[in-house]
Amino acid sequence: DSGVTQTPKHLITATGQRVTLRCSPRSGDLSVYWYQQSLDQGLQFLIQYYNGEERAKGNILERFSAQQFPDLHSELNLSSLELGDSALYFCASSFKALSNTGELFFGEGSRLTVL
Amino acid sequence: SQKIEQNSEALNIQEGKTATLTCNYTNYSPAYLQWYRQDPGRGPVFLLLIRENEKEKRKERLKVTFDTTLKQSLFHITASQPADSATYLCALDNTGGFKTIFGAGTRLFVKA
């Protein structure tokens, strides 16, 4: 158990809908990262937060947004869903604070299926 | 453009042999490089981290080398076991930024 909790584990929805994925980092970790992994694809970096602030952005679509709350949990919002958004969405947290100098602890992912 | 390349072909080896996986990168200057293991449908699990000033690092049956001149890391699993079968991902930081970028991974099958 990595200590990172993601909910929901599975989600099935229709095109055009909006969903919210939630992540609770390990106790004491200030940084949260979101990744997308499509079938047979590698982990694509979406966005990173440190202590409530956005620190880095990857190839995140404009239809997607995220935030990190004062209690350090994070939410990834996906809107106007398309079939191609079906994927595993992973959250990871890191102990290291200001810079990206530590191992990442991953949750078990949220599997999103868009029909 | 920046790239992290891992052998996309699966690696099949016999139990007891040493598995060697390769990670090459271009247009990065990472301060460190990491290796993770990922089982199907599960989140990646951290294995080893090696810094740019380290040539080699070991942990039990695992060994990682890091050559910043060649821009390459090698990941070795000695005395491999069927339980080592998984996808192995290399990852590096985007120096000056806050991203950890992953390669696509190499699938390892260890046959009993």
mmCIF file of C-alpha atoms in Angstrom:
data_model
loop_
_atom_site.group_PDB
_atom_site.id
_atom_site.type_symbol
_atom_site.label_atom_id
_atom_site.label_comp_id
_atom_site.label_asym_id
_atom_site.label_seq_id
_atom_site.Cartn_x
_atom_site.Cartn_y
_atom_site.Cartn_z
ATOM 1 C CA ASP A 1 0.000 0.000 0.000
ATOM 2 C CA SER A 2 1.570 3.272 -1.181
ATOM 3 C CA GLY A 3 -0.525 5.442 1.112
ATOM 4 C CA VAL A 4 -2.010 7.329 -1.852
ATOM 5 C CA THR A 5 -5.767 6.927 -2.147
ATOM 6 C CA GLN A 6 -7.693 7.472 -5.346
ATOM 7 C CA THR A 7 -11.435 7.431 -5.809
ATOM 8 C CA PRO A 8 -13.396 6.200 -7.610
ATOM 9 C CA LYS A 9 -11.567 3.069 -8.718
ATOM 10 C CA HIS A 10 -13.825 2.625 -11.721
ATOM 11 C CA LEU A 11 -16.069 5.060 -13.519
ATOM 12 C CA ILE A 12 -18.247 4.580 -16.582
ATOM 13 C CA THR A 13 -19.859 7.573 -18.183
ATOM 14 C CA ALA A 14 -21.083 8.897 -21.496
ATOM 15 C CA THR A 15 -19.539 11.274 -23.998
ATOM 16 C CA GLY A 16 -20.107 14.898 -23.181
ATOM 17 C CA GLN A 17 -20.296 14.298 -19.450
ATOM 18 C CA ARG A 18 -18.075 15.628 -16.685
ATOM 19 C CA VAL A 19 -16.345 13.640 -13.944
ATOM 20 C CA THR A 20 -14.172 14.393 -10.943
ATOM 21 C CA LEU A 21 -11.374 12.145 -9.790
ATOM 22 C CA ARG A 22 -10.087 12.499 -6.278
ATOM 23 C CA CYS A 23 -6.672 11.863 -4.774
ATOM 24 C CA SER A 24 -5.449 11.882 -1.193
ATOM 25 C CA PRO A 25 -1.648 11.986 -1.000
ATOM 26 C CA ARG A 26 0.493 10.195 1.545
ATOM 27 C CA SER A 27 0.561 11.829 4.915
ATOM 28 C CA GLY A 28 3.180 14.579 4.872
ATOM 29 C CA ASP A 29 3.564 14.752 1.086
ATOM 30 C CA LEU A 30 3.026 18.234 -0.283
ATOM 31 C CA SER A 31 3.323 17.474 -3.991
ATOM 32 C CA VAL A 32 0.639 15.786 -6.057
ATOM 33 C CA TYR A 33 1.018 14.676 -9.665
ATOM 34 C CA TRP A 34 -1.577 13.503 -12.169
ATOM 35 C CA TYR A 35 -0.833 11.109 -15.019
ATOM 36 C CA GLN A 36 -2.928 9.584 -17.767
ATOM 37 C CA GLN A 37 -2.259 6.101 -19.096
ATOM 38 C CA SER A 38 -4.259 4.967 -22.115
ATOM 39 C CA LEU A 39 -4.345 1.376 -23.289
ATOM 40 C CA ASP A 40 -0.845 0.274 -24.228
ATOM 41 C CA GLN A 41 0.418 3.814 -23.758
ATOM 42 C CA GLY A 42 2.970 5.159 -21.378
ATOM 43 C CA LEU A 43 2.305 7.454 -18.482
ATOM 44 C CA GLN A 44 1.553 10.930 -19.757
ATOM 45 C CA PHE A 45 2.252 13.720 -17.309
ATOM 46 C CA LEU A 46 -0.715 16.034 -16.886
ATOM 47 C CA ILE A 47 -0.080 18.427 -14.030
ATOM 48 C CA GLN A 48 1.668 18.862 -10.701
ATOM 49 C CA TYR A 49 0.737 20.783 -7.566
ATOM 50 C CA TYR A 50 2.822 21.714 -4.580
ATOM 51 C CA ASN A 51 1.111 22.841 -1.405
ATOM 52 C CA GLY A 52 -1.927 24.120 -3.252
ATOM 53 C CA GLU A 53 -0.121 25.791 -6.115
ATOM 54 C CA GLU A 54 0.256 24.586 -9.669
ATOM 55 C CA ARG A 55 3.949 23.901 -10.339
ATOM 56 C CA ALA A 56 4.132 22.236 -13.713
ATOM 57 C CA LYS A 57 1.864 21.445 -16.586
ATOM 58 C CA GLY A 58 2.189 18.737 -19.190
ATOM 59 C CA ASN A 59 -0.018 17.851 -22.105
ATOM 60 C CA ILE A 60 -3.217 18.519 -20.251
ATOM 61 C CA LEU A 61 -6.233 19.294 -22.390
ATOM 62 C CA GLU A 62 -8.160 22.514 -21.850
ATOM 63 C CA ARG A 63 -11.194 20.366 -21.026
ATOM 64 C CA PHE A 64 -9.274 19.075 -18.019
ATOM 65 C CA SER A 65 -8.544 21.003 -14.867
ATOM 66 C CA ALA A 66 -7.196 20.222 -11.447
ATOM 67 C CA GLN A 67 -6.687 21.764 -8.070
ATOM 68 C CA GLN A 68 -5.107 20.986 -4.746
ATOM 69 C CA PHE A 69 -6.998 21.933 -1.630
ATOM 70 C CA PRO A 70 -5.686 23.242 1.719
ATOM 71 C CA ASP A 71 -5.874 19.736 3.179
ATOM 72 C CA LEU A 72 -3.599 18.697 0.254
ATOM 73 C CA HIS A 73 -6.040 16.394 -1.442
ATOM 74 C CA SER A 74 -6.396 16.983 -5.159
ATOM 75 C CA GLU A 75 -9.125 16.684 -7.713
ATOM 76 C CA LEU A 76 -8.870 16.226 -11.464
ATOM 77 C CA ASN A 77 -11.907 17.428 -13.372
ATOM 78 C CA LEU A 78 -12.547 16.079 -16.840
ATOM 79 C CA SER A 79 -15.316 17.708 -18.864
ATOM 80 C CA SER A 80 -16.936 17.308 -22.285
ATOM 81 C CA LEU A 81 -15.676 13.769 -22.235
ATOM 82 C CA GLU A 82 -14.739 12.018 -25.446
ATOM 83 C CA LEU A 83 -14.196 8.359 -26.198
ATOM 84 C CA GLY A 84 -10.462 8.977 -26.336
ATOM 85 C CA ASP A 85 -10.436 10.107 -22.718
ATOM 86 C CA SER A 86 -10.965 6.528 -21.609
ATOM 87 C CA ALA A 87 -7.845 5.687 -19.650
ATOM 88 C CA LEU A 88 -6.331 4.976 -16.279
ATOM 89 C CA TYR A 89 -5.710 8.174 -14.371
ATOM 90 C CA PHE A 90 -3.015 7.958 -11.756
ATOM 91 C CA CYS A 91 -2.258 10.276 -8.933
ATOM 92 C CA ALA A 92 1.150 10.251 -7.284
ATOM 93 C CA SER A 93 2.589 12.119 -4.353
ATOM 94 C CA SER A 94 6.091 12.994 -3.354
ATOM 95 C CA PHE A 95 7.775 13.836 -0.083
ATOM 96 C CA LYS A 96 10.171 16.310 -1.636
ATOM 97 C CA ALA A 97 8.765 19.762 -1.623
ATOM 98 C CA LEU A 98 9.874 22.546 -3.881
ATOM 99 C CA SER A 99 11.660 20.588 -6.544
ATOM 100 C CA ASN A 100 11.098 17.285 -8.150
ATOM 101 C CA THR A 101 13.810 15.377 -6.366
ATOM 102 C CA GLY A 102 12.194 12.333 -4.975
ATOM 103 C CA GLU A 103 10.478 9.100 -5.675
ATOM 104 C CA LEU A 104 6.830 9.157 -6.530
ATOM 105 C CA PHE A 105 4.248 7.095 -4.684
ATOM 106 C CA PHE A 106 1.368 6.138 -6.937
ATOM 107 C CA GLY A 107 -2.209 5.354 -6.150
ATOM 108 C CA GLU A 108 -3.963 2.432 -7.763
ATOM 109 C CA GLY A 109 -5.583 4.646 -10.344
ATOM 110 C CA SER A 110 -9.073 5.538 -11.466
ATOM 111 C CA ARG A 111 -10.191 3.668 -14.552
ATOM 112 C CA LEU A 112 -12.423 5.886 -16.662
ATOM 113 C CA THR A 113 -14.515 4.407 -19.445
ATOM 114 C CA VAL A 114 -16.350 6.795 -21.747
ATOM 115 C CA LEU A 115 -19.115 5.189 -23.816
ATOM 116 C CA SER B 1 12.575 17.345 -29.059
ATOM 117 C CA GLN B 2 12.863 15.611 -25.719
ATOM 118 C CA LYS B 3 12.586 11.857 -25.754
ATOM 119 C CA ILE B 4 12.871 8.950 -23.376
ATOM 120 C CA GLU B 5 13.251 5.665 -25.200
ATOM 121 C CA GLN B 6 12.856 2.201 -23.820
ATOM 122 C CA ASN B 7 12.829 -0.966 -25.849
ATOM 123 C CA SER B 8 9.224 -1.377 -26.899
ATOM 124 C CA GLU B 9 9.707 -5.047 -27.634
ATOM 125 C CA ALA B 10 9.085 -7.381 -24.746
ATOM 126 C CA LEU B 11 12.092 -9.060 -23.208
ATOM 127 C CA ASN B 12 11.775 -12.783 -22.680
ATOM 128 C CA ILE B 13 14.352 -14.515 -20.526
ATOM 129 C CA GLN B 14 14.793 -17.760 -18.676
ATOM 130 C CA GLU B 15 14.532 -17.930 -14.914
ATOM 131 C CA GLY B 16 17.902 -17.481 -13.241
ATOM 132 C CA LYS B 17 19.355 -15.327 -16.009
ATOM 133 C CA THR B 18 20.108 -11.616 -15.811
ATOM 134 C CA ALA B 19 17.626 -9.264 -17.428
ATOM 135 C CA THR B 20 19.029 -6.012 -18.802
ATOM 136 C CA LEU B 21 16.728 -3.168 -19.745
ATOM 137 C CA THR B 22 17.802 0.033 -21.465
ATOM 138 C CA CYS B 23 16.652 3.613 -21.129
ATOM 139 C CA ASN B 24 17.992 6.252 -23.510
ATOM 140 C CA TYR B 25 17.119 9.918 -23.446
ATOM 141 C CA THR B 26 17.703 12.964 -25.593
ATOM 142 C CA ASN B 27 17.540 16.676 -24.876
ATOM 143 C CA TYR B 28 17.292 16.207 -21.148
ATOM 144 C CA SER B 29 19.798 17.051 -18.463
ATOM 145 C CA PRO B 30 18.349 15.120 -15.565
ATOM 146 C CA ALA B 31 19.685 15.489 -12.076
ATOM 147 C CA TYR B 32 18.590 11.910 -11.431
ATOM 148 C CA LEU B 33 16.859 8.980 -13.031
ATOM 149 C CA GLN B 34 14.387 6.539 -11.545
ATOM 150 C CA TRP B 35 13.148 3.051 -12.306
ATOM 151 C CA TYR B 36 9.661 1.814 -11.521
ATOM 152 C CA ARG B 37 7.853 -1.467 -11.834
ATOM 153 C CA GLN B 38 4.260 -1.618 -13.051
ATOM 154 C CA ASP B 39 2.003 -4.638 -12.985
ATOM 155 C CA PRO B 40 -1.068 -4.723 -15.273
ATOM 156 C CA GLY B 41 -3.805 -2.401 -14.051
ATOM 157 C CA ARG B 42 -1.756 -1.286 -11.042
ATOM 158 C CA GLY B 43 0.093 1.873 -10.171
ATOM 159 C CA PRO B 44 3.856 2.036 -10.739
ATOM 160 C CA VAL B 45 6.043 1.161 -7.789
ATOM 161 C CA PHE B 46 9.370 2.877 -7.198
ATOM 162 C CA LEU B 47 12.447 0.665 -7.357
ATOM 163 C CA LEU B 48 15.636 2.713 -7.552
ATOM 164 C CA LEU B 49 16.862 6.263 -7.992
ATOM 165 C CA ILE B 50 20.325 7.141 -9.271
ATOM 166 C CA ARG B 51 21.772 10.642 -9.310
ATOM 167 C CA GLU B 52 23.793 12.207 -12.115
ATOM 168 C CA ASN B 53 27.005 11.972 -10.105
ATOM 169 C CA GLU B 54 26.508 8.268 -9.395
ATOM 170 C CA LYS B 55 27.647 5.644 -11.861
ATOM 171 C CA GLU B 56 25.970 2.642 -10.322
ATOM 172 C CA LYS B 57 23.481 1.760 -7.647
ATOM 173 C CA ARG B 58 22.422 -1.606 -6.258
ATOM 174 C CA LYS B 59 19.523 -2.905 -4.245
ATOM 175 C CA GLU B 60 19.301 -6.623 -3.609
ATOM 176 C CA ARG B 61 19.083 -8.251 -7.076
ATOM 177 C CA LEU B 62 18.697 -4.916 -8.846
ATOM 178 C CA LYS B 63 21.446 -2.790 -10.335
ATOM 179 C CA VAL B 64 21.178 0.507 -12.178
ATOM 180 C CA THR B 65 23.872 2.335 -14.100
ATOM 181 C CA PHE B 66 23.693 5.902 -15.329
ATOM 182 C CA ASP B 67 25.923 7.289 -18.065
ATOM 183 C CA THR B 68 25.248 10.984 -18.597
ATOM 184 C CA THR B 69 27.686 11.095 -21.518
ATOM 185 C CA LEU B 70 25.881 8.348 -23.406
ATOM 186 C CA LYS B 71 22.564 9.606 -22.011
ATOM 187 C CA GLN B 72 21.683 6.094 -21.030
ATOM 188 C CA SER B 73 20.679 4.033 -18.024
ATOM 189 C CA LEU B 74 20.814 0.271 -17.781
ATOM 190 C CA PHE B 75 18.643 -1.666 -15.351
ATOM 191 C CA HIS B 76 19.683 -5.183 -14.415
ATOM 192 C CA ILE B 77 17.795 -7.870 -12.559
ATOM 193 C CA THR B 78 20.072 -10.728 -11.600
ATOM 194 C CA ALA B 79 18.882 -14.265 -10.863
ATOM 195 C CA SER B 80 15.540 -13.346 -12.401
ATOM 196 C CA GLN B 81 12.364 -15.047 -11.231
ATOM 197 C CA PRO B 82 8.920 -15.420 -12.809
ATOM 198 C CA ALA B 83 7.660 -12.966 -10.181
ATOM 199 C CA ASP B 84 9.866 -10.319 -11.802
ATOM 200 C CA SER B 85 7.614 -10.388 -14.863
ATOM 201 C CA ALA B 86 6.189 -6.883 -15.208
ATOM 202 C CA THR B 87 6.646 -3.646 -17.128
ATOM 203 C CA TYR B 88 9.632 -1.585 -16.066
ATOM 204 C CA LEU B 89 9.544 2.170 -16.533
ATOM 205 C CA CYS B 90 12.373 4.626 -16.417
ATOM 206 C CA ALA B 91 11.646 8.186 -15.422
ATOM 207 C CA LEU B 92 13.625 11.371 -15.212
ATOM 208 C CA ASP B 93 13.108 14.885 -14.075
ATOM 209 C CA ASN B 94 12.885 17.811 -16.388
ATOM 210 C CA THR B 95 15.681 19.839 -14.900
ATOM 211 C CA GLY B 96 14.561 23.325 -14.080
ATOM 212 C CA GLY B 97 10.966 22.197 -13.982
ATOM 213 C CA PHE B 98 8.920 20.068 -11.710
ATOM 214 C CA LYS B 99 7.909 17.228 -13.985
ATOM 215 C CA THR B 100 8.802 13.583 -13.761
ATOM 216 C CA ILE B 101 8.567 12.185 -17.264
ATOM 217 C CA PHE B 102 8.247 8.472 -17.922
ATOM 218 C CA GLY B 103 9.368 6.280 -20.752
ATOM 219 C CA ALA B 104 6.843 3.931 -22.328
ATOM 220 C CA GLY B 105 8.301 0.971 -20.454
ATOM 221 C CA THR B 106 9.660 -2.435 -21.363
ATOM 222 C CA ARG B 107 7.664 -5.569 -20.684
ATOM 223 C CA LEU B 108 9.720 -8.347 -19.093
ATOM 224 C CA PHE B 109 8.650 -11.983 -19.122
ATOM 225 C CA VAL B 110 10.645 -14.427 -17.035
ATOM 226 C CA LYS B 111 9.983 -18.023 -17.950
ATOM 227 C CA ALA B 112 10.261 -20.798 -15.373
#
